[in-house]
XYZ file of C-alpha atoms in Angstrom:
781
model
C 16.718 -3.745 -9.611
C 18.996 -6.624 -8.614
C 21.166 -6.123 -11.684
C 21.589 -2.367 -11.060
C 22.414 -3.031 -7.414
C 25.086 -5.523 -8.563
C 26.616 -2.874 -10.834
C 26.706 -0.333 -8.011
C 28.393 -2.789 -5.658
C 31.378 -3.576 -7.862
C 31.810 0.071 -8.817
C 31.741 1.186 -5.178
C 34.150 -1.606 -4.253
C 36.561 -0.630 -7.038
C 36.598 3.052 -6.026
C 36.984 2.208 -2.347
C 39.842 -0.178 -3.142
C 41.703 2.395 -5.224
C 41.320 5.027 -2.475
C 42.488 2.556 0.176
C 45.504 1.605 -1.940
C 46.417 5.267 -2.357
C 46.142 5.846 1.393
C 48.312 2.792 2.042
C 50.936 3.943 -0.449
C 51.068 7.486 0.979
C 52.089 6.188 4.401
C 50.363 8.934 6.392
C 50.517 6.847 9.550
C 50.924 3.198 10.473
C 47.337 3.066 11.727
C 45.903 4.454 8.488
C 48.041 2.051 6.483
C 46.783 -0.915 8.517
C 43.165 0.245 8.177
C 43.542 0.788 4.423
C 45.103 -2.606 3.923
C 42.465 -4.280 6.095
C 39.712 -2.560 4.105
C 41.013 -3.982 0.837
C 41.955 -7.403 2.163
C 38.888 -8.132 4.285
C 36.615 -6.634 1.630
C 38.115 -8.892 -1.024
C 37.710 -12.022 1.092
C 34.081 -11.085 1.797
C 33.456 -10.331 -1.894
C 34.970 -13.666 -2.997
C 32.697 -15.451 -0.556
C 29.422 -13.584 -1.151
C 29.565 -12.407 -4.786
C 29.571 -15.779 -6.604
C 26.880 -17.090 -4.252
C 24.660 -14.127 -4.974
C 24.863 -14.520 -8.747
C 24.866 -18.331 -8.704
C 28.333 -18.673 -10.243
C 29.514 -22.234 -10.816
C 31.321 -24.324 -9.802
C 30.873 -23.357 -6.161
C 33.942 -25.304 -5.035
C 36.156 -23.138 -7.258
C 34.955 -19.919 -5.640
C 35.425 -21.407 -2.186
C 39.041 -22.129 -3.136
C 39.508 -18.555 -4.393
C 38.087 -17.221 -1.124
C 40.525 -19.382 0.833
C 43.397 -18.228 -1.412
C 42.499 -14.557 -0.858
C 42.444 -15.148 2.895
C 45.820 -16.896 2.767
C 47.359 -14.048 0.742
C 45.871 -11.491 3.129
C 47.371 -13.173 6.169
C 50.748 -13.508 4.460
C 50.935 -9.850 3.423
C 49.738 -8.584 6.841
C 52.278 -10.521 8.890
C 55.250 -10.121 6.494
C 56.470 -6.732 7.898
C 56.353 -8.207 11.410
C 57.747 -11.641 10.491
C 60.906 -10.273 8.821
C 61.968 -8.786 12.181
C 61.952 -12.208 13.836
C 64.864 -14.612 13.918
C 64.926 -17.614 11.607
C 62.927 -19.713 11.006
C 60.082 -17.410 12.227
C 61.006 -14.978 9.472
C 59.269 -17.321 7.042
C 55.883 -17.402 8.810
C 54.258 -15.320 6.072
C 55.499 -17.782 3.458
C 53.682 -20.612 5.241
C 50.360 -18.976 4.317
C 51.315 -17.310 1.030
C 52.589 -20.457 -0.717
C 49.348 -22.428 0.054
C 47.535 -19.403 -1.406
C 49.244 -20.062 -4.728
C 48.266 -23.720 -4.609
C 44.643 -22.783 -3.815
C 44.628 -20.271 -6.698
C 45.977 -22.904 -9.071
C 43.243 -25.313 -7.946
C 40.680 -22.567 -8.568
C 41.863 -22.181 -12.163
C 41.846 -25.944 -12.749
C 38.199 -26.223 -11.614
C 37.253 -23.167 -13.674
C 38.892 -24.589 -16.796
C 37.117 -27.902 -16.330
C 33.774 -26.147 -15.924
C 34.439 -24.164 -19.110
C 35.465 -27.363 -20.904
C 38.629 -25.469 -21.802
C 41.300 -27.997 -20.841
C 42.358 -28.573 -24.438
C 45.507 -30.136 -25.807
C 46.365 -27.226 -28.081
C 46.059 -24.625 -25.343
C 48.014 -26.771 -22.854
C 50.872 -27.244 -25.320
C 51.003 -23.527 -26.101
C 50.872 -22.743 -22.401
C 53.756 -25.121 -21.708
C 55.850 -23.390 -24.374
C 55.286 -20.005 -22.741
C 55.834 -21.390 -19.267
C 59.086 -23.134 -20.202
C 60.385 -19.815 -21.468
C 59.201 -17.986 -18.374
C 60.540 -20.701 -16.117
C 63.940 -20.545 -17.822
C 64.162 -16.777 -17.308
C 63.000 -16.971 -13.677
C 65.331 -19.848 -12.881
C 68.502 -18.381 -14.383
C 67.973 -14.716 -13.533
C 66.082 -14.922 -10.236
C 65.809 -18.323 -8.586
C 69.438 -19.452 -8.927
C 70.950 -16.088 -7.854
C 68.569 -15.939 -4.881
C 69.466 -19.473 -3.829
C 73.175 -18.668 -3.994
C 73.023 -15.577 -1.773
C 75.395 -16.134 1.084
C 74.891 -15.495 4.766
C 71.536 -17.293 5.099
C 70.353 -20.892 5.272
C 69.933 -22.733 1.973
C 66.190 -23.362 2.493
C 65.617 -19.587 2.700
C 67.166 -19.186 -0.718
C 65.183 -22.090 -2.106
C 62.008 -20.572 -0.725
C 62.804 -17.212 -2.293
C 63.441 -18.959 -5.594
C 60.115 -20.836 -5.412
C 57.917 -17.766 -5.918
C 58.858 -17.144 -9.553
C 58.296 -20.830 -10.316
C 54.867 -20.723 -8.658
C 54.051 -17.754 -10.861
C 55.062 -19.854 -13.861
C 52.489 -22.494 -12.859
C 49.795 -19.819 -12.595
C 51.005 -18.452 -15.917
C 50.379 -21.846 -17.521
C 46.795 -21.866 -16.282
C 46.126 -18.234 -17.169
C 47.528 -18.708 -20.678
C 45.308 -21.751 -21.153
C 42.318 -19.654 -20.081
C 43.132 -16.809 -22.468
C 43.811 -19.144 -25.390
C 40.378 -20.780 -25.052
C 38.305 -17.674 -24.307
C 35.712 -16.912 -27.003
C 34.424 -13.803 -25.200
C 35.989 -11.392 -22.713
C 33.486 -10.260 -20.068
C 34.664 -7.733 -17.480
C 35.075 -10.433 -14.836
C 37.558 -12.311 -17.023
C 39.553 -9.144 -17.758
C 39.780 -8.156 -14.081
C 40.681 -11.701 -13.033
C 43.535 -11.948 -15.538
C 44.750 -8.436 -14.631
C 44.759 -9.438 -10.956
C 46.941 -12.456 -11.753
C 49.286 -10.247 -13.777
C 49.644 -7.806 -10.861
C 50.416 -10.690 -8.538
C 53.158 -11.737 -10.942
C 54.536 -8.181 -10.956
C 54.569 -8.145 -7.170
C 56.307 -11.509 -6.955
C 58.815 -10.445 -9.586
C 59.635 -7.366 -7.516
C 60.193 -9.461 -4.416
C 62.255 -11.933 -6.456
C 64.544 -9.130 -7.649
C 64.802 -7.999 -4.035
C 65.666 -11.549 -2.991
C 68.616 -11.608 -5.374
C 70.149 -8.873 -3.256
C 69.666 -10.967 -0.121
C 66.728 -9.044 1.376
C 63.203 -10.286 2.121
C 61.382 -6.972 2.605
C 62.107 -3.351 1.751
C 59.034 -1.074 1.687
C 55.217 -1.080 1.872
C 55.205 0.159 -1.737
C 56.137 -3.358 -2.778
C 52.677 -4.443 -1.607
C 50.827 -2.045 -3.930
C 50.583 -4.598 -6.823
C 49.118 -7.114 -4.379
C 46.604 -4.557 -3.096
C 45.480 -3.731 -6.623
C 45.283 -7.458 -7.380
C 43.056 -7.832 -4.316
C 40.808 -5.022 -5.520
C 40.440 -6.600 -8.960
C 39.678 -10.016 -7.448
C 36.861 -8.397 -5.490
C 35.564 -6.633 -8.614
C 35.651 -9.983 -10.447
C 33.401 -11.673 -7.915
C 31.002 -8.737 -7.489
C 30.382 -8.104 -11.196
C 27.267 -9.875 -12.649
C 29.365 -11.319 -15.477
C 31.083 -13.619 -12.958
C 28.530 -16.278 -13.957
C 29.980 -16.308 -17.482
C 33.410 -17.461 -16.302
C 32.259 -21.064 -15.885
C 30.254 -21.311 -19.089
C 31.602 -23.652 -21.737
C 33.860 -21.850 -24.186
C 35.475 -24.311 -26.558
C 36.981 -23.826 -29.950
C 37.201 -26.927 -32.163
C 40.603 -25.920 -33.582
C 42.989 -23.484 -31.888
C 43.853 -20.755 -34.372
C 47.319 -19.189 -34.670
C 45.996 -15.707 -33.893
C 48.162 -12.596 -33.448
C 47.501 -12.655 -29.701
C 48.714 -16.238 -29.493
C 51.754 -15.500 -31.626
C 52.619 -12.450 -29.515
C 53.238 -14.874 -26.635
C 54.688 -17.815 -28.510
C 57.285 -16.001 -30.620
C 59.038 -14.318 -27.652
C 58.914 -17.663 -25.844
C 60.710 -19.402 -28.710
C 63.413 -16.676 -28.791
C 64.001 -16.888 -25.022
C 66.533 -19.812 -25.020
C 68.727 -18.007 -27.550
C 68.492 -14.778 -25.558
C 69.415 -16.563 -22.318
C 72.362 -18.198 -24.053
C 73.686 -14.744 -24.909
C 73.002 -13.236 -21.489
C 74.048 -15.962 -19.049
C 75.305 -18.836 -21.193
C 78.948 -18.096 -20.410
C 78.567 -18.138 -16.628
C 78.701 -21.889 -16.137
C 78.268 -25.220 -17.844
C 75.129 -25.779 -15.763
C 73.522 -22.694 -17.270
C 74.281 -23.896 -20.793
C 72.946 -27.383 -20.052
C 69.758 -25.908 -18.586
C 69.276 -23.674 -21.621
C 69.887 -26.610 -23.971
C 67.426 -28.874 -22.142
C 64.721 -26.222 -22.106
C 65.319 -25.428 -25.780
C 65.106 -29.110 -26.683
C 61.908 -29.477 -24.677
C 60.401 -26.520 -26.495
C 61.345 -28.013 -29.850
C 59.679 -31.289 -28.851
C 56.577 -29.366 -27.777
C 56.534 -27.533 -31.096
C 56.685 -30.818 -32.994
C 53.897 -32.248 -30.847
C 51.925 -29.045 -31.394
C 52.348 -29.307 -35.171
C 51.328 -32.958 -35.197
C 48.396 -32.131 -32.933
C 47.305 -29.326 -35.260
C 47.371 -31.696 -38.246
C 45.416 -34.323 -36.303
C 42.884 -31.704 -35.236
C 42.480 -30.559 -38.824
C 41.961 -34.126 -40.003
C 39.495 -34.781 -37.174
C 37.616 -31.593 -38.040
C 37.520 -32.618 -41.694
C 36.251 -36.098 -40.833
C 33.680 -34.607 -38.484
C 32.538 -32.201 -41.192
C 32.229 -35.030 -43.704
C 30.310 -37.138 -41.182
C 27.947 -34.246 -40.454
C 27.375 -33.777 -44.174
C 26.370 -37.414 -44.667
C 24.640 -38.294 -41.379
C 21.569 -37.206 -39.487
C 22.604 -35.277 -36.345
C 19.639 -36.516 -34.268
C 19.866 -40.278 -34.814
C 23.377 -40.673 -36.212
C 21.946 -42.563 -39.202
C 23.082 -41.867 -42.768
C 21.162 -39.090 -44.483
C 19.600 -38.914 -47.938
C 22.868 -37.965 -49.599
C 24.763 -40.998 -48.305
C 22.038 -43.587 -48.913
C 21.502 -42.197 -52.418
C 25.148 -42.933 -53.182
C 24.757 -46.410 -51.640
C 21.706 -47.172 -53.802
C 23.642 -46.108 -56.909
C 26.428 -48.477 -55.915
C 23.944 -51.310 -55.358
C 22.305 -50.672 -58.731
C 25.688 -50.797 -60.474
C 26.652 -53.984 -58.655
C 23.435 -55.948 -59.190
C 23.517 -57.854 -62.498
C 20.443 -57.913 -64.695
C 18.671 -61.144 -65.565
C 18.681 -62.709 -62.103
C 16.146 -62.796 -59.286
C 18.115 -60.367 -57.135
C 16.943 -56.766 -57.275
C 17.578 -53.528 -55.409
C 14.698 -52.824 -53.016
C 14.070 -49.442 -51.437
C 11.680 -49.002 -48.489
C 10.428 -45.559 -47.455
C 8.832 -45.448 -43.988
C 6.675 -42.557 -42.819
C 5.422 -42.539 -39.212
C 1.627 -42.341 -38.974
C 0.320 -39.674 -36.612
C 3.756 -38.211 -35.926
C 2.479 -34.651 -36.275
C -0.035 -35.281 -33.481
C 2.814 -36.342 -31.192
C 4.628 -33.093 -31.972
C 1.529 -30.982 -31.496
C 0.355 -32.784 -28.356
C 3.603 -33.327 -26.432
C 6.021 -30.960 -28.150
C 8.899 -31.297 -30.591
C 11.290 -32.571 -27.912
C 9.050 -35.595 -27.430
C 8.840 -35.971 -31.200
C 12.642 -36.026 -31.395
C 12.819 -38.669 -28.674
C 10.250 -40.743 -30.568
C 12.353 -40.543 -33.739
C 15.437 -41.656 -31.787
C 13.530 -44.605 -30.294
C 12.173 -45.646 -33.709
C 15.683 -45.430 -35.182
C 17.013 -47.683 -32.404
C 14.311 -50.279 -33.042
C 14.903 -50.251 -36.781
C 18.646 -50.699 -36.213
C 17.911 -53.770 -34.110
C 16.117 -55.562 -36.965
C 18.099 -54.256 -39.926
C 21.370 -56.157 -40.446
C 24.498 -53.995 -40.672
C 24.927 -54.924 -44.343
C 21.671 -53.095 -45.189
C 21.849 -49.335 -44.996
C 19.223 -47.517 -42.950
C 18.898 -43.733 -43.243
C 16.768 -40.905 -41.936
C 15.686 -38.716 -44.849
C 13.081 -36.446 -43.266
C 11.444 -35.395 -40.022
C 9.665 -38.735 -39.592
C 10.842 -40.598 -42.695
C 13.331 -43.459 -42.877
C 14.823 -45.108 -45.957
C 16.158 -48.647 -46.201
C 18.113 -50.220 -49.076
C 18.206 -53.977 -49.585
C 19.458 -56.340 -52.289
C 17.785 -59.717 -52.612
C 14.920 -61.778 -53.946
C 11.241 -60.970 -53.520
C 10.725 -63.465 -50.703
C 13.407 -61.857 -48.556
C 12.172 -58.395 -49.422
C 8.627 -59.154 -48.252
C 9.967 -60.842 -45.126
C 11.817 -57.642 -44.304
C 8.509 -55.749 -44.431
C 7.166 -57.999 -41.663
C 10.327 -57.382 -39.614
C 9.915 -53.637 -39.992
C 6.282 -53.809 -38.920
C 7.362 -55.765 -35.865
C 9.266 -52.681 -34.676
C 5.930 -50.938 -34.146
C 4.056 -53.854 -32.577
C 4.567 -52.608 -29.018
C 4.285 -49.118 -27.532
C 7.319 -46.853 -27.493
C 8.317 -45.313 -24.173
C 9.044 -41.628 -24.654
C 9.523 -39.321 -21.640
C 7.492 -41.579 -19.345
C 4.728 -41.705 -21.969
C 3.647 -44.840 -23.822
C 3.156 -43.930 -27.487
C 1.603 -46.368 -29.946
C 2.544 -45.547 -33.520
C 2.663 -47.260 -36.893
C 4.440 -46.636 -40.164
C 3.257 -46.497 -43.757
C 5.754 -48.210 -46.049
C 6.313 -47.515 -49.724
C 8.385 -50.092 -51.631
C 10.108 -49.765 -54.978
C 12.472 -52.188 -56.701
C 14.594 -52.217 -59.825
C 17.751 -53.501 -61.452
C 20.004 -51.223 -63.492
C 20.389 -53.322 -66.713
C 21.943 -50.249 -68.386
C 18.760 -48.168 -68.400
C 19.767 -44.527 -67.677
C 16.316 -43.875 -66.219
C 16.949 -46.340 -63.388
C 18.745 -44.170 -60.825
C 18.783 -43.882 -57.082
C 16.688 -40.701 -57.233
C 14.101 -42.384 -59.455
C 13.917 -45.395 -57.136
C 13.519 -43.218 -54.048
C 10.862 -41.140 -55.825
C 8.914 -44.289 -56.686
C 9.136 -45.483 -53.071
C 7.854 -42.076 -51.950
C 4.927 -42.380 -54.356
C 4.111 -45.870 -53.065
C 4.335 -44.621 -49.470
C 1.704 -41.942 -50.096
C -0.496 -44.580 -51.675
C -0.072 -46.797 -48.603
C -0.872 -43.900 -46.289
C -4.067 -43.189 -48.215
C -5.198 -46.763 -47.577
C -4.870 -46.383 -43.815
C -2.185 -46.394 -41.132
C 0.308 -49.234 -40.971
C -0.107 -50.275 -44.621
C 2.596 -51.108 -47.165
C 2.386 -50.775 -50.946
C 4.692 -51.816 -53.762
C 5.093 -49.221 -56.492
C 3.594 -49.690 -59.928
C 3.731 -47.287 -62.862
C 0.043 -46.363 -62.649
C 0.785 -44.561 -59.384
C 2.595 -41.824 -61.270
C -0.671 -40.833 -62.907
C -2.430 -40.720 -59.538
C 0.378 -38.631 -58.032
C 0.240 -36.236 -60.951
C -3.525 -36.030 -60.536
C -3.141 -35.256 -56.837
C -0.556 -32.540 -57.489
C -2.760 -30.944 -60.128
C -5.777 -31.174 -57.840
C -3.891 -29.492 -55.000
C -2.765 -26.653 -57.263
C -6.317 -26.218 -58.572
C -7.684 -26.243 -55.011
C -5.310 -23.462 -53.993
C -6.491 -21.478 -56.989
C -10.138 -22.177 -56.146
C -9.628 -20.925 -52.603
C -8.142 -17.637 -53.792
C -10.495 -17.074 -56.757
C -13.779 -17.841 -55.050
C -14.573 -21.087 -56.875
C -15.775 -22.748 -53.651
C -19.353 -22.411 -52.455
C -21.422 -23.509 -49.503
C -24.486 -25.739 -49.862
C -27.030 -26.391 -47.109
C -28.747 -29.679 -46.306
C -31.726 -29.491 -43.945
C -31.959 -31.282 -40.606
C -35.610 -32.017 -39.826
C -37.723 -33.094 -36.900
C -38.908 -36.619 -37.789
C -42.421 -36.174 -36.383
C -43.307 -32.780 -37.815
C -41.081 -32.619 -40.904
C -40.151 -29.077 -39.861
C -36.494 -28.039 -40.395
C -34.743 -27.457 -37.063
C -31.360 -26.820 -38.610
C -29.059 -27.327 -41.564
C -25.532 -28.508 -42.232
C -23.208 -26.220 -44.192
C -21.236 -28.274 -46.719
C -18.437 -27.051 -48.981
C -18.760 -27.602 -52.727
C -16.232 -26.999 -55.498
C -17.236 -26.105 -59.048
C -14.090 -26.343 -61.171
C -14.288 -24.134 -64.290
C -13.073 -26.965 -66.569
C -13.766 -30.213 -64.712
C -17.122 -29.182 -63.330
C -18.257 -30.170 -59.815
C -15.578 -32.073 -57.851
C -16.978 -34.190 -54.990
C -15.751 -33.464 -51.450
C -14.507 -37.044 -51.055
C -11.947 -36.198 -53.767
C -10.645 -32.825 -52.613
C -11.077 -32.870 -48.813
C -8.278 -35.485 -48.296
C -6.059 -33.411 -50.591
C -6.839 -30.311 -48.535
C -5.907 -32.128 -45.334
C -2.582 -33.373 -46.721
C -1.738 -29.986 -48.237
C -2.538 -28.073 -45.036
C -5.439 -26.200 -46.671
C -8.189 -27.671 -44.517
C -7.832 -24.920 -41.925
C -8.226 -22.115 -44.455
C -11.159 -23.875 -46.131
C -12.834 -24.533 -42.800
C -12.494 -20.888 -41.783
C -13.924 -19.698 -45.086
C -16.896 -22.089 -44.855
C -17.615 -20.999 -41.289
C -17.495 -17.303 -42.193
C -19.752 -17.798 -45.216
C -22.210 -19.957 -43.257
C -22.461 -17.452 -40.392
C -23.029 -14.609 -42.848
C -25.824 -16.590 -44.518
C -27.402 -17.551 -41.201
C -27.404 -13.893 -40.145
C -29.291 -12.987 -43.334
C -31.835 -15.772 -42.847
C -32.446 -14.777 -39.236
C -32.828 -11.129 -40.237
C -35.409 -11.677 -43.027
C -37.370 -14.393 -41.244
C -36.291 -17.284 -43.465
C -35.501 -19.318 -40.328
C -36.890 -19.211 -36.819
C -34.979 -18.219 -33.720
C -34.431 -21.838 -32.640
C -32.949 -22.840 -36.011
C -29.257 -23.857 -35.841
C -26.548 -24.188 -38.450
C -24.025 -27.017 -38.269
C -20.435 -26.496 -39.536
C -17.638 -29.062 -39.691
C -14.314 -28.351 -37.937
C -11.124 -30.303 -38.585
C -8.824 -31.709 -35.882
C -6.177 -29.211 -36.975
C -8.541 -26.314 -36.284
C -9.502 -27.714 -32.871
C -5.814 -27.901 -31.956
C -5.519 -24.132 -32.375
C -5.728 -22.469 -28.965
C -6.996 -19.247 -30.597
C -10.052 -20.902 -32.219
C -12.541 -19.907 -29.450
C -11.428 -16.285 -29.714
C -11.692 -16.373 -33.515
C -15.183 -17.910 -33.439
C -16.315 -15.403 -30.817
C -15.201 -12.577 -33.110
C -17.048 -14.107 -36.060
C -20.267 -14.495 -34.069
C -20.026 -10.900 -32.882
C -19.276 -9.602 -36.378
C -22.299 -11.332 -37.941
C -24.629 -10.874 -34.973
C -25.345 -14.604 -34.588
C -25.923 -16.071 -31.098
C -23.679 -18.996 -30.143
C -26.675 -21.260 -29.437
C -27.605 -21.055 -33.140
C -24.317 -22.677 -34.231
C -23.177 -26.288 -33.947
C -19.638 -27.480 -34.653
C -19.239 -31.038 -35.938
C -16.097 -33.069 -35.212
C -15.024 -36.647 -35.771
C -14.550 -39.178 -32.980
C -10.792 -39.182 -33.596
C -10.618 -35.691 -32.089
C -11.645 -37.119 -28.715
C -9.357 -40.143 -28.996
C -6.242 -38.290 -30.152
C -7.111 -34.973 -28.564
C -4.275 -33.097 -26.897
C -4.602 -30.884 -23.852
C -4.959 -27.935 -26.239
C -7.873 -29.592 -28.063
C -9.588 -30.423 -24.784
C -9.291 -26.831 -23.582
C -10.587 -25.514 -26.913
C -13.657 -27.777 -26.767
C -14.518 -26.671 -23.246
C -14.052 -23.017 -24.181
C -16.325 -23.387 -27.207
C -18.981 -25.068 -25.106
C -18.761 -22.354 -22.452
C -19.457 -19.822 -25.198
C -22.767 -21.613 -25.816
C -21.997 -23.427 -29.076
C -23.336 -26.926 -29.687
C -20.722 -29.657 -30.175
C -21.719 -32.689 -32.263
C -19.812 -35.920 -32.906
C -20.072 -36.690 -36.623
C -20.176 -40.218 -38.127
C -20.719 -41.678 -34.670
C -20.280 -45.427 -34.472
C -17.594 -45.846 -37.124
C -14.572 -45.094 -34.968
C -13.810 -45.489 -31.276
C -17.348 -45.042 -29.947
C -17.022 -45.255 -26.199
C -19.127 -43.933 -23.365
C -15.993 -42.639 -21.632
C -15.203 -40.217 -24.433
C -18.718 -38.778 -24.456
C -18.604 -38.276 -20.700
C -15.125 -36.715 -20.726
C -15.763 -34.097 -23.402
C -18.469 -31.399 -23.446
C -20.361 -32.709 -26.488
C -24.050 -31.921 -26.830
C -25.102 -34.467 -29.449
C -24.139 -37.270 -31.830
C -24.858 -37.931 -35.506
C -25.408 -41.615 -36.276
C -23.396 -42.635 -39.312
C -25.302 -43.372 -42.514
C -23.838 -46.884 -42.699
C -26.043 -47.943 -39.745
C -29.104 -46.048 -40.974
C -28.924 -47.801 -44.368
C -29.507 -51.196 -42.740
C -32.627 -50.259 -40.776
C -35.552 -52.467 -41.660
C -33.175 -55.049 -43.142
C -30.491 -55.726 -40.529
C -31.318 -56.509 -36.906
C -27.661 -55.786 -35.953
C -27.841 -52.247 -37.331
C -31.147 -51.663 -35.571
C -29.691 -52.814 -32.244
C -26.652 -50.595 -32.695
C -28.848 -47.576 -33.376
C -31.062 -48.458 -30.407
C -27.974 -48.680 -28.135
C -26.590 -45.367 -29.377
C -29.952 -43.669 -28.762
C -30.268 -45.116 -25.271
C -26.725 -44.125 -24.351
C -27.164 -40.625 -25.754
C -30.474 -40.042 -23.986
C -28.918 -41.217 -20.731
C -26.224 -38.561 -21.139
C -28.679 -35.881 -22.215
C -27.379 -35.714 -25.796
C -29.360 -34.987 -28.935
C -29.339 -37.603 -31.712
C -29.329 -36.853 -35.445
C -29.502 -39.662 -38.006
C -27.528 -39.099 -41.216
C -28.214 -40.580 -44.640
C -31.972 -41.068 -44.264
C -33.241 -41.975 -47.736
C -36.511 -43.894 -47.271
C -39.694 -43.559 -45.239
C -38.982 -47.026 -43.800
C -35.720 -45.755 -42.336
C -37.444 -42.639 -41.021
C -40.137 -44.665 -39.279
C -37.588 -47.096 -37.806
C -35.579 -44.216 -36.430
C -38.609 -42.597 -34.879
C -39.570 -45.934 -33.302
C -36.234 -46.176 -31.412
C -36.378 -42.561 -30.202
C -34.423 -40.598 -32.810
C -35.966 -37.155 -33.159
C -33.883 -35.506 -35.914
C -32.868 -36.719 -39.369
C -30.848 -35.607 -42.368
C -30.660 -37.147 -45.812
C -31.901 -37.413 -49.366
C -35.410 -38.251 -48.185
C -35.817 -34.508 -47.686
C -33.350 -33.398 -50.332
C -29.640 -32.940 -51.013
C -27.455 -30.017 -50.014
C -28.506 -27.024 -52.147
C -27.447 -23.387 -52.635
C -28.714 -20.895 -50.033
C -31.351 -19.362 -52.295
C -32.876 -22.733 -53.159
C -32.802 -23.767 -49.507
C -34.671 -20.602 -48.478
C -37.178 -20.887 -51.308
C -38.000 -24.536 -50.531
C -38.143 -24.446 -46.714
C -39.735 -21.040 -46.245
C -42.411 -19.583 -48.526
C -42.089 -15.935 -47.399
C -39.346 -13.466 -46.782
C -37.246 -11.398 -49.181
C -34.583 -14.083 -49.471
C -37.093 -16.719 -50.491
C -38.775 -14.469 -53.052
C -35.415 -13.437 -54.543
C -34.357 -17.063 -54.728
C -37.575 -18.056 -56.462
C -37.145 -15.293 -59.050
C -33.524 -16.222 -59.668
C -34.459 -19.855 -60.071
C -37.207 -19.017 -62.566
C -34.837 -16.905 -64.692
C -32.222 -19.662 -64.657
C -34.764 -22.283 -65.784
C -35.836 -20.057 -68.696
C -32.228 -19.556 -69.782
C -31.078 -23.165 -69.413
C -32.246 -26.220 -71.425
C -34.029 -28.680 -69.208
C -31.687 -31.579 -69.768
C -28.564 -29.590 -69.142
C -29.934 -27.986 -66.006
C -30.899 -31.382 -64.605
C -27.412 -32.776 -65.166
C -25.830 -29.809 -63.450
C -28.072 -30.105 -60.414
C -27.389 -33.810 -60.078
C -23.633 -33.319 -60.349
C -23.652 -30.458 -57.886
C -25.423 -32.532 -55.260
C -23.202 -35.567 -55.490
């Protein structure tokens, strides 16, 4: 609505201005002429004042100056017919307001050019060339003849000659604006047309002044009236806000529009020499000085163009070899530096070329929790700290989103000392956007000396450092590892495993196994945990501890988690339907931190529950303690939404991470699972027993359920029951098994159990005993 109203206003103003100008030109009566002129003039002043304010055009000071200039021009034009009838010096009263109007207009253009960042050397030089030509023409053909008119004081002639020169100043500014404009909105077109009409009007009066007159007819004011109308349209059009927006070109091109102004300007001195060169020696000297000045400007312009081209080339080369965010060298430049170091390091000595690859630990959580802008600021801060410890002689580069590369030549002692210096950069928290961020870096180190071996290249050295970095990251955050050749085999194994895992996910090679969760007193199953298993067609069963980390690094953990959840809910729906499990039986499914950082997860889970007809209370989601420690605002909201849906939320492996009462109170968890490492020591270690006792007491105080993992002996079961643990899970009751075996073992009736028993019997008849036993053992590992 506001935009359409703005369009109507400038259109109405333009039509009203044209009608008023026509009425003024017709001269029906003095009163109508005054009213028409007042309509245009007062309307323009009001438009210049209100229009830019309405649209928020910047800079405000510039539009205030334009408003003042319009008012000054209005006063000058209104009083001119009356002032010329007065005796000198009162005849010049209109000039006392009109000339300040030019100065105010020039100031307006200067502020506008500064706001647009368009005050550029190339445009200024080109503008000076045009203005010198225009000034030469105005001076010789208008200003000098007007100043020499007899019968009037000299200052009147000088004043008449000043108008063309003032127009030349405005011409300089307008030319600079046109030369730097990258787009031409309507406001810019109308503004430039208004300035051109003012020049036409002044030129008309200048020609009149040559004849010794100051005023002839109201028709001479028509260009000024139309200029007023266009100034009002400029300020009332919505595109007025675009006039102050930066519009810079790195190199000013010799376009046809530019040449259409410059070529006539360069011909002007020769033309003036032909037209007026024979009148006096002063004319010839003036033409010669202006021509020489234009030649000097052309030389400066040519030199400036060459310098700009060189600067652009250097800037392009710098951009191609440096990181735009940190200003550090990029991979291309440091690769060339490493090659140079390898060629310059002689073989046989203790000095070697060392390459360090740093990868920030947990950087993706910073991006996902606080946004990519914060991540960029963190990278900049890390780069600054690394610069402070890395001597200038050692090249530091940024080679990835959160990866830095350092090249060093020296002995092993100095190389290892540098590792400690790098670690020191991450000893304290980094201040990023008023947030204290604690972060570490995993460091991969590779070293070599060329000794003529074609295999020793910069790319090979950087690849080895990358391999060592991944090895360090696998060992935990903040670690450093020196490359050895055996790592290549492990990297190849990881790549092959990732490719096979992607294939398994698409070809249905994954399956879900179920391990019961039992009540310790009754031995009755109260739930089960759904666990993913992978049966590779060639390698056989691959344990989760081998492929789950690969899935997390490869970004597959989300897809795997979703598939496991869907399959588990489908199976639970079948068990509930055929009576395999009771109504209070629940199924526990693991969720990764990546999944919990997805704001759509509650909606997705709600759809899955609805699709399979499973109530939310029959499903528990297990998460690690790190989710609560590193959890973003998105994760927190997701957890609360899931809990509001009625799902149970369990903290898995409790006690091994950042176990703190504050986290359990802050998040809507419903239970904890005591890690197997504490359960294994029950009956043997008093410390483990006290830890379990404390966890149980704390959980009961908060109203949380407690499940003990890894229960393998009756002694552990009895010790857990003695300290108040009510639920247990572990090999004491059996490993995770396929759904049919689970149903057949834990429920004697029901179609699912009977079908599972029949399938199991057929499989035992078809499979040798030894082979079947080996497969079962491998599948449960």
